PDB file of C-alpha atoms and ligand atoms in Angstrom:
ATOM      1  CA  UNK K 305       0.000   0.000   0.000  1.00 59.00           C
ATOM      2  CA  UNK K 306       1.339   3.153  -1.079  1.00 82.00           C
ATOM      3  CA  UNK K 307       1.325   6.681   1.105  1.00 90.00           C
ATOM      4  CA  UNK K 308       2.155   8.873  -1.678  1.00 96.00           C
ATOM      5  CA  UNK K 309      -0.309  11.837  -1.336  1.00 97.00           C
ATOM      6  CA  UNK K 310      -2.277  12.849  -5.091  1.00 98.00           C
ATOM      7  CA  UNK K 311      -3.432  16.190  -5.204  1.00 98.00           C
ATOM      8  CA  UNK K 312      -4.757  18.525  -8.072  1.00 98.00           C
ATOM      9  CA  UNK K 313      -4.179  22.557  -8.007  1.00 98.00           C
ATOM     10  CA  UNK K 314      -4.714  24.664 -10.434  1.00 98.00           C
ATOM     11  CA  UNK K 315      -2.012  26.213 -11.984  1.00 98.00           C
ATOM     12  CA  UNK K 316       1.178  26.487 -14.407  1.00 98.00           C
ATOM     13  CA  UNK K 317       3.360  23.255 -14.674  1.00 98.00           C
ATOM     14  CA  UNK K 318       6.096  25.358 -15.793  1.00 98.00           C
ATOM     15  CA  UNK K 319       6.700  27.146 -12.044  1.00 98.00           C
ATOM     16  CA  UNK K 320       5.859  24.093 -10.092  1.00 98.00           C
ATOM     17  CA  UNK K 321       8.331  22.880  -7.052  1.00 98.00           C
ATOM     18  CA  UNK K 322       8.111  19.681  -7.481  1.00 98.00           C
ATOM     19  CA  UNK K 323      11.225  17.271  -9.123  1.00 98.00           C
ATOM     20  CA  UNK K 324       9.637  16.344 -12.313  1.00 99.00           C
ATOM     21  CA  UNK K 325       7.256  17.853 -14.381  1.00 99.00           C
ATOM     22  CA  UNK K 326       5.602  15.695 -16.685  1.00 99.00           C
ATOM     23  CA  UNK K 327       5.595  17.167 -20.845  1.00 99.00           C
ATOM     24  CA  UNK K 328       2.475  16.396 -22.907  1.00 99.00           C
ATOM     25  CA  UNK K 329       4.879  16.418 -25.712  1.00 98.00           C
ATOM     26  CA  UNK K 330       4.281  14.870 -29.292  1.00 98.00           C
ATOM     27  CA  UNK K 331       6.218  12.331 -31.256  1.00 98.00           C
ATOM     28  CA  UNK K 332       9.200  14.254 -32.729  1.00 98.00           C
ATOM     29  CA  UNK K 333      10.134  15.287 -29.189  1.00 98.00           C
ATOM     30  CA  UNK K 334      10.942  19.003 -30.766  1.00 97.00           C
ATOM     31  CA  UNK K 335       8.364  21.459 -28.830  1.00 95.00           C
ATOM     32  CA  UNK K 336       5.137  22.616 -30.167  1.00 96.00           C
ATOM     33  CA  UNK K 337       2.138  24.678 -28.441  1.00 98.00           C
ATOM     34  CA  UNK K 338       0.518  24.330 -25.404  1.00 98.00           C
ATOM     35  CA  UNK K 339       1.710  22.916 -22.263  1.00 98.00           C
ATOM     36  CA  UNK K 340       4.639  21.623 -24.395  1.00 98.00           C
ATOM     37  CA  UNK K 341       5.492  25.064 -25.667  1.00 98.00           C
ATOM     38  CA  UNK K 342       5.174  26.687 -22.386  1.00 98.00           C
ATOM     39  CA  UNK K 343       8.037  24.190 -21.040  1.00 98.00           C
ATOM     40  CA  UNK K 344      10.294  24.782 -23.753  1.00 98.00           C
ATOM     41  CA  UNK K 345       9.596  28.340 -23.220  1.00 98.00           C
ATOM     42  CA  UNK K 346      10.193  28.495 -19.397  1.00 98.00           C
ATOM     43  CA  UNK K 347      13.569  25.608 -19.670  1.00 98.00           C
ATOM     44  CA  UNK K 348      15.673  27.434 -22.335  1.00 98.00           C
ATOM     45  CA  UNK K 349      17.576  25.646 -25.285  1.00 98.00           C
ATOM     46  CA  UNK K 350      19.052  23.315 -22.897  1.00 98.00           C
ATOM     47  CA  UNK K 351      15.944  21.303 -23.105  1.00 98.00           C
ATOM     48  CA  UNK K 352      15.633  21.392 -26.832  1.00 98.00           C
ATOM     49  CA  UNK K 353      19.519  20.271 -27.141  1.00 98.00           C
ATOM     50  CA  UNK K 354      19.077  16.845 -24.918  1.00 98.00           C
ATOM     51  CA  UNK K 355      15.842  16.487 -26.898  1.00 98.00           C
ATOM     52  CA  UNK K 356      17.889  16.404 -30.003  1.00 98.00           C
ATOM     53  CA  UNK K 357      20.716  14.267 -28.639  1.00 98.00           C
ATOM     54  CA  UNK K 358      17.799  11.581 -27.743  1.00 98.00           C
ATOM     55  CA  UNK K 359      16.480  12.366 -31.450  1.00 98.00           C
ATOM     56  CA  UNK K 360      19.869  10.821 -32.517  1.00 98.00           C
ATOM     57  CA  UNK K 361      20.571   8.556 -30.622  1.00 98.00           C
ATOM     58  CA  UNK K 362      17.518   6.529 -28.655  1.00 97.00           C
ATOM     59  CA  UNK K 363      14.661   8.004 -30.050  1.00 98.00           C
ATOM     60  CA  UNK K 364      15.799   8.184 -33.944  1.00 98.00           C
ATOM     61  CA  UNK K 365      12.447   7.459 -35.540  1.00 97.00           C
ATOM     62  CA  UNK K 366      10.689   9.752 -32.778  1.00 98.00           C
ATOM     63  CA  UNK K 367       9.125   8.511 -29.562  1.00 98.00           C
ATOM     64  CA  UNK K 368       5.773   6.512 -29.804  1.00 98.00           C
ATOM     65  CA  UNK K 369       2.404   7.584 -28.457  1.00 98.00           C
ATOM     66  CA  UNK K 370       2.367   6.189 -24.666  1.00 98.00           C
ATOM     67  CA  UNK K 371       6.321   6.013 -23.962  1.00 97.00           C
ATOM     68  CA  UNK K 372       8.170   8.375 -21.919  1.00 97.00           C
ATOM     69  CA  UNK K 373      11.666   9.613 -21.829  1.00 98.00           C
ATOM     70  CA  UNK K 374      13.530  11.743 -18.605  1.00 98.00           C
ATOM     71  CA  UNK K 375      15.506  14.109 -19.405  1.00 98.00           C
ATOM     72  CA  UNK K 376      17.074  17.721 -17.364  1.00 98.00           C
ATOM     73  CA  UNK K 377      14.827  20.279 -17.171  1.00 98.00           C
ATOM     74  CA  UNK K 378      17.407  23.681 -18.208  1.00 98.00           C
ATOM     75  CA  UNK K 379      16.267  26.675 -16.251  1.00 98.00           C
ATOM     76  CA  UNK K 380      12.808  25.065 -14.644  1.00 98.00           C
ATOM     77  CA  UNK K 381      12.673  24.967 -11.014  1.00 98.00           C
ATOM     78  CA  UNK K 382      12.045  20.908 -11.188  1.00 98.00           C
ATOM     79  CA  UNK K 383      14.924  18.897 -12.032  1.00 98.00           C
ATOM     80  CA  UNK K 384      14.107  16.519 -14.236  1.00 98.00           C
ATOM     81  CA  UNK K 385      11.221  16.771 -17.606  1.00 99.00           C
ATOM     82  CA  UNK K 386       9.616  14.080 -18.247  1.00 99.00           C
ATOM     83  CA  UNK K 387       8.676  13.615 -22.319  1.00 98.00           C
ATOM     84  CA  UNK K 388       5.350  11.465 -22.997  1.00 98.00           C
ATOM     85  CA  UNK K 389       3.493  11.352 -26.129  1.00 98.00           C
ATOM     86  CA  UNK K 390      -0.622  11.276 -25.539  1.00 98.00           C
ATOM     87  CA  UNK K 391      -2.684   9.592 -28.027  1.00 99.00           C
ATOM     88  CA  UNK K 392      -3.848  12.619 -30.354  1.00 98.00           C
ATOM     89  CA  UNK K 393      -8.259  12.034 -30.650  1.00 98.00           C
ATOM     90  CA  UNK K 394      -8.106  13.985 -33.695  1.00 98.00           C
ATOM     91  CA  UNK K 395      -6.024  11.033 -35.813  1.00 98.00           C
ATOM     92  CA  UNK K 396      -8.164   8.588 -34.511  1.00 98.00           C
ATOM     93  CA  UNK K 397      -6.387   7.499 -31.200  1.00 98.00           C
ATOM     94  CA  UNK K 398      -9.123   6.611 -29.330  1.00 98.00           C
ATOM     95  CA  UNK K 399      -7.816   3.831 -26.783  1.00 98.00           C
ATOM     96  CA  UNK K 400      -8.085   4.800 -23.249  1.00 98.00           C
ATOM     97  CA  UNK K 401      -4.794   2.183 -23.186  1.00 98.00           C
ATOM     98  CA  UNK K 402      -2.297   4.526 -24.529  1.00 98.00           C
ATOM     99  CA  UNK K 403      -3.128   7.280 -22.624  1.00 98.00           C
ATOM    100  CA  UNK K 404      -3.025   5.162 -19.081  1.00 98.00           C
ATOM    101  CA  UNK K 405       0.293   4.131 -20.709  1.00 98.00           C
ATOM    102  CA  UNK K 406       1.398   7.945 -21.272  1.00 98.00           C
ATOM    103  CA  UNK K 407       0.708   8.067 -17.023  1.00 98.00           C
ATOM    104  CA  UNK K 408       2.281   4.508 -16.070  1.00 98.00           C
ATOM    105  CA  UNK K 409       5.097   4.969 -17.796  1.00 97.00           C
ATOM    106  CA  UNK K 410       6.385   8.574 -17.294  1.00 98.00           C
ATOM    107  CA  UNK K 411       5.915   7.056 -13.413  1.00 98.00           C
ATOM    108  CA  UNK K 412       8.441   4.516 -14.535  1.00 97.00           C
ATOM    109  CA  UNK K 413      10.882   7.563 -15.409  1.00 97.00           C
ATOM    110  CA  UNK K 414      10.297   9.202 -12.642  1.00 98.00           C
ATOM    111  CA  UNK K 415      11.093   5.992 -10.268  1.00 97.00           C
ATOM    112  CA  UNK K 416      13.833   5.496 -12.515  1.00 97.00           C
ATOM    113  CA  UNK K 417      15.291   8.667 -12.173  1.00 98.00           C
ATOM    114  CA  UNK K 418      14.805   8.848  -8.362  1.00 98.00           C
ATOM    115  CA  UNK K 419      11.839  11.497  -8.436  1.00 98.00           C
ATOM    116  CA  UNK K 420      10.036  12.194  -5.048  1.00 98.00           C
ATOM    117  CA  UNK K 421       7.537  14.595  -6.657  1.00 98.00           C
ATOM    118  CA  UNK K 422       5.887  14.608 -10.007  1.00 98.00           C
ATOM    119  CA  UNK K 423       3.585  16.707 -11.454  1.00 99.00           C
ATOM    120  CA  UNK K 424       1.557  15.955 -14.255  1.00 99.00           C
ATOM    121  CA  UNK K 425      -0.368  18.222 -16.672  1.00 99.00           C
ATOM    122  CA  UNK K 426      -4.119  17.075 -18.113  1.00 99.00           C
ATOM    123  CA  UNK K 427      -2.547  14.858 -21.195  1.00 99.00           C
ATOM    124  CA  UNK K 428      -4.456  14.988 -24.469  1.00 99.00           C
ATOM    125  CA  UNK K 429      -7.508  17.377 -22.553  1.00 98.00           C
ATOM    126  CA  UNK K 430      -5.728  20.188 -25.012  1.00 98.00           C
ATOM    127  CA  UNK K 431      -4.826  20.373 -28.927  1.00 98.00           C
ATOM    128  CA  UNK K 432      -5.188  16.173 -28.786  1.00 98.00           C
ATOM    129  CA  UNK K 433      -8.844  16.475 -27.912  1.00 98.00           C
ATOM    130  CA  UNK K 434      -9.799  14.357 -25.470  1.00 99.00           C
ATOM    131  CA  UNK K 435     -12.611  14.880 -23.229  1.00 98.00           C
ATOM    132  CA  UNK K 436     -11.157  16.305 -19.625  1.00 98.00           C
ATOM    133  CA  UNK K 437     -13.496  14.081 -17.948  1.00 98.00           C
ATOM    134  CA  UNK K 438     -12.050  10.912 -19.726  1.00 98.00           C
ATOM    135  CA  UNK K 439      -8.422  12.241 -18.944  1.00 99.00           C
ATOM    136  CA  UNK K 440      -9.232  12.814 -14.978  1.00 99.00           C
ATOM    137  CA  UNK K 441     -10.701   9.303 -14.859  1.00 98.00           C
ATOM    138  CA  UNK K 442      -8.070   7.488 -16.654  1.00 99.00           C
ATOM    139  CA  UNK K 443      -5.029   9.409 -14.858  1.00 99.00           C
ATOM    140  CA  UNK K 444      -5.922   9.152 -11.094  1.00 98.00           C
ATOM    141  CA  UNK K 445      -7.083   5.326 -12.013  1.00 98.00           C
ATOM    142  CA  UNK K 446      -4.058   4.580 -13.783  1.00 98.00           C
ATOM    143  CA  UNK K 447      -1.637   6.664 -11.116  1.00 98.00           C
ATOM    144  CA  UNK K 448      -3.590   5.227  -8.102  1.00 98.00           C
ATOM    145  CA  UNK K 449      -2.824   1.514  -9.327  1.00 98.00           C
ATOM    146  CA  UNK K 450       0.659   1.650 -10.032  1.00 98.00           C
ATOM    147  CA  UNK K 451       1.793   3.380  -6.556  1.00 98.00           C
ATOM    148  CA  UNK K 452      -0.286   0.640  -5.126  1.00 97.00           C
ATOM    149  CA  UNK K 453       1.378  -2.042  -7.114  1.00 97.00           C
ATOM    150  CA  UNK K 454       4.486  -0.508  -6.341  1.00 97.00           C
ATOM    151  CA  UNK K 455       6.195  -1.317  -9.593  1.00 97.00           C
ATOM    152  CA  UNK K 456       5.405  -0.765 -13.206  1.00 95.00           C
ATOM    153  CA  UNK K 457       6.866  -2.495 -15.824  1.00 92.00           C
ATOM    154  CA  UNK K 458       9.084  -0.736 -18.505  1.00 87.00           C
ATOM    155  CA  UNK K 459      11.038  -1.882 -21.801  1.00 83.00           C
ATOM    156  CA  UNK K 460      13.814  -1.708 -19.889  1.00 84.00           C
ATOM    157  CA  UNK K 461      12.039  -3.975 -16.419  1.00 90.00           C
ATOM    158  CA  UNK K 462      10.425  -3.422 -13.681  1.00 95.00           C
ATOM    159  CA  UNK K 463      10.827  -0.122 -12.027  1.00 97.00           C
ATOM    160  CA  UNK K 464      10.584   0.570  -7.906  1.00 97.00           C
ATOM    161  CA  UNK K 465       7.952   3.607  -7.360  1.00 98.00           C
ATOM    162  CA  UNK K 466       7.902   3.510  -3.492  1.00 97.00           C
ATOM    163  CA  UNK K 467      10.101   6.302  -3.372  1.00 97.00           C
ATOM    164  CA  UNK K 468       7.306   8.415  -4.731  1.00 98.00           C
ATOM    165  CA  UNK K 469       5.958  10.752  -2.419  1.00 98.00           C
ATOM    166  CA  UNK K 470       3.496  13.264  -3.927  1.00 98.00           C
ATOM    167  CA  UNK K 471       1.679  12.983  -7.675  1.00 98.00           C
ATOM    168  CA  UNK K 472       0.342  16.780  -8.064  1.00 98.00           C
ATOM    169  CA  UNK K 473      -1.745  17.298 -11.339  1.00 99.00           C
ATOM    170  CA  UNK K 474      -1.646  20.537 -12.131  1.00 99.00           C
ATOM    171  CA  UNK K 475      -4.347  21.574 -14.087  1.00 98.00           C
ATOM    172  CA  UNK K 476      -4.838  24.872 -16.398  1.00 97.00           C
ATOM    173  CA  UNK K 477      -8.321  26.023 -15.799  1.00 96.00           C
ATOM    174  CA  UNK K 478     -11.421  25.895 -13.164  1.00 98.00           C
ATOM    175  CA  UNK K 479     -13.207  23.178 -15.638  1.00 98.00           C
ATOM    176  CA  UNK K 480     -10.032  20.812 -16.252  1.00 98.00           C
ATOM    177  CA  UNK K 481      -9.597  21.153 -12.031  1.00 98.00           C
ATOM    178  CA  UNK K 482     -12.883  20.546 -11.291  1.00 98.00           C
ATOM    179  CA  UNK K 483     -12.982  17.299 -13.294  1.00 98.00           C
ATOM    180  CA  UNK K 484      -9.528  16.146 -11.995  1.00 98.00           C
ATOM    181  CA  UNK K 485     -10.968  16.733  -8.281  1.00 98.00           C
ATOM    182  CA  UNK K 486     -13.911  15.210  -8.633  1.00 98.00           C
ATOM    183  CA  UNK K 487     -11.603  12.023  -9.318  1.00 98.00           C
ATOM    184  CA  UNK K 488      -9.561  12.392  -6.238  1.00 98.00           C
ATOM    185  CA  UNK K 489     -12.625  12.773  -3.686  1.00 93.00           C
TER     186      UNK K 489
HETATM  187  N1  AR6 Z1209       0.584  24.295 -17.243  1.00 56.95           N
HETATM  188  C1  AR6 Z1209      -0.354  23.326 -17.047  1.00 56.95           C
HETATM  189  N2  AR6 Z1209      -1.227  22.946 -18.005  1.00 56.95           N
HETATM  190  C2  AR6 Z1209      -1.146  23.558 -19.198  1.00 56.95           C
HETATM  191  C3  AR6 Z1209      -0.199  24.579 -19.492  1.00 56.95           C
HETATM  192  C4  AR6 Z1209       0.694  24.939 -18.445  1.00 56.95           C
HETATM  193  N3  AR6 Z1209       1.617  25.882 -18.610  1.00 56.95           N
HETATM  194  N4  AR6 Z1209      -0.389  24.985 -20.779  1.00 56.95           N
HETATM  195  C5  AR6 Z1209      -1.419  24.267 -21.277  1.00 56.95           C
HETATM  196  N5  AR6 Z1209      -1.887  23.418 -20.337  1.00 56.95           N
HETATM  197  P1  AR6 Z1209      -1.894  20.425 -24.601  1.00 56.95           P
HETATM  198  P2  AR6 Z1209      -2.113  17.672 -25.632  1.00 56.95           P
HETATM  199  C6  AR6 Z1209      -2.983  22.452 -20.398  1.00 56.95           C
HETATM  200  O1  AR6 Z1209      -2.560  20.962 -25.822  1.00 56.95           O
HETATM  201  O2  AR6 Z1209      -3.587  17.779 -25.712  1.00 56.95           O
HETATM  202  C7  AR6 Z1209       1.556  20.340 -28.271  1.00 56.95           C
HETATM  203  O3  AR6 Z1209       1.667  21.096 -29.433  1.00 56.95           O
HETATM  204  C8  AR6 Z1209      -4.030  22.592 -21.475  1.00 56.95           C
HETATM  205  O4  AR6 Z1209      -4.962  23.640 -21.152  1.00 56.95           O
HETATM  206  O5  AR6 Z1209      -0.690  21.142 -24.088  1.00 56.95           O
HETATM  207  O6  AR6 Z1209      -1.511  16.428 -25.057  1.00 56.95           O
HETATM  208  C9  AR6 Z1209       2.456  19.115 -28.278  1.00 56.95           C
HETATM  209  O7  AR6 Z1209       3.680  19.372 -28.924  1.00 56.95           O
HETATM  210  C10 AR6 Z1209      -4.671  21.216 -21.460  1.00 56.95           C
HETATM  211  O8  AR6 Z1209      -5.612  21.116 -20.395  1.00 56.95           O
HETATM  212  O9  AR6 Z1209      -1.425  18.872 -24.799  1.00 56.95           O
HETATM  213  C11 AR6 Z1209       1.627  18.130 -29.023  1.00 56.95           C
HETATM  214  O10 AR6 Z1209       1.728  18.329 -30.429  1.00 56.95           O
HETATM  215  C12 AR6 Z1209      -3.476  20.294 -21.141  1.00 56.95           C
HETATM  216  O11 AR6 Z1209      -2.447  21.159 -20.630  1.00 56.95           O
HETATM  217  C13 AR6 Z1209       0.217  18.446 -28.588  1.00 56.95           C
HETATM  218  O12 AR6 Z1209       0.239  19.824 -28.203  1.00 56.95           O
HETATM  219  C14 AR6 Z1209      -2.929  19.543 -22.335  1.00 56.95           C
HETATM  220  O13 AR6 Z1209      -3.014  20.359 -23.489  1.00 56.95           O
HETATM  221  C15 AR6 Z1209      -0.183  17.652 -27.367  1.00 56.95           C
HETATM  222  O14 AR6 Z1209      -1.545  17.885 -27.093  1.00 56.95           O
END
């Protein structure tokens, strides 16, 4: 049984205190708008350079919808960003899977990494188009079950999340809160 705490405020990812801030990124791992933009924005081209390096190296043909990647987080307050790709509504990714995926598995960076404190934006509620209330469900489900199991599985094995203290979504407007909060109580 896990005693990390979940919480949801509303507010900017970007200024958070927290070790790792979670990215809604997209596939090519290169910035873009929203949340994503606002990161790059806020971490300097530090961020975009060990984005690049990973395009080169790990990541070469981009990284797929429900993986994650850790990397530094340039001038951010947290020290660590953590890259996932949500599935995107408007090409047809539909399957509540990958987006618990996008949740379970930037977990797995941030165990692997040695986070304490994660927060995570609404994934997919923005330019992917998914429904906030489907995002709130499928994030506190899918973050509640894998601090209780402890573990979650990665390409790599099984990673240790016990050392997980606090999972803060932080959410960017009164409607995406609400929903999120309505999960949590
Ligand atoms: N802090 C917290 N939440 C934010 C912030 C912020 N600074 N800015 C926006 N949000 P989105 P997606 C909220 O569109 O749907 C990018 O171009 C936003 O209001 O950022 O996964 C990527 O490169 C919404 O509730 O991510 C991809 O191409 C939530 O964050 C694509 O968008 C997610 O919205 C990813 O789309």
């Amino acid at each position: 049984m896990s005693d990390a705490v979940l919480e949801a405020v509303e507010g900017d990812i970007t200024t958070q205190q927290v070790d790792a801030i979670v990215n809604a990124a997209n596939s090519s791992l290169l910035g873009g708008g929203g949340v994503d933009g606002a990161i790059h924005a806020a971490a300097g081209p530090a961020l975009l350079a060990e984005c690049r390096e990973l395009r080169q190296t790990r990541y070469a043909g981009g990284l797929p919808v429900g993986a994650a990647v850790a990397t530094g987080a340039g001038n951010l307050p947290a020290t660590w960003v953590i890259h996932t790709v949500g599935p995107n509504r408007h090409a047809g990714q539909t399957d509540p899977g990958l987006l618990a995926s996008c949740f379970r598995s930037s977990l797995g960076e941030a165990g692997r990494v040695g986070a304490r404190t994660v927060a995570f934006p609404a994934i997919s509620a923005g330019i992917y188009g998914w429904d906030r209330h489907d995002v709130a469900e499928i994030a506190v489900a899918t973050t509640r079950r894998a601090l209780e199991a402890g573990v979650v599985p990665t390409p790599d094995g099984e990673v240790d999340l016990s050392g997980i203290e606090l999972v803060r979504f932080v959410l960017f407007g009164r409607s995406v809160y609400d929903a999120f909060q309505r999960q949590l109580t």
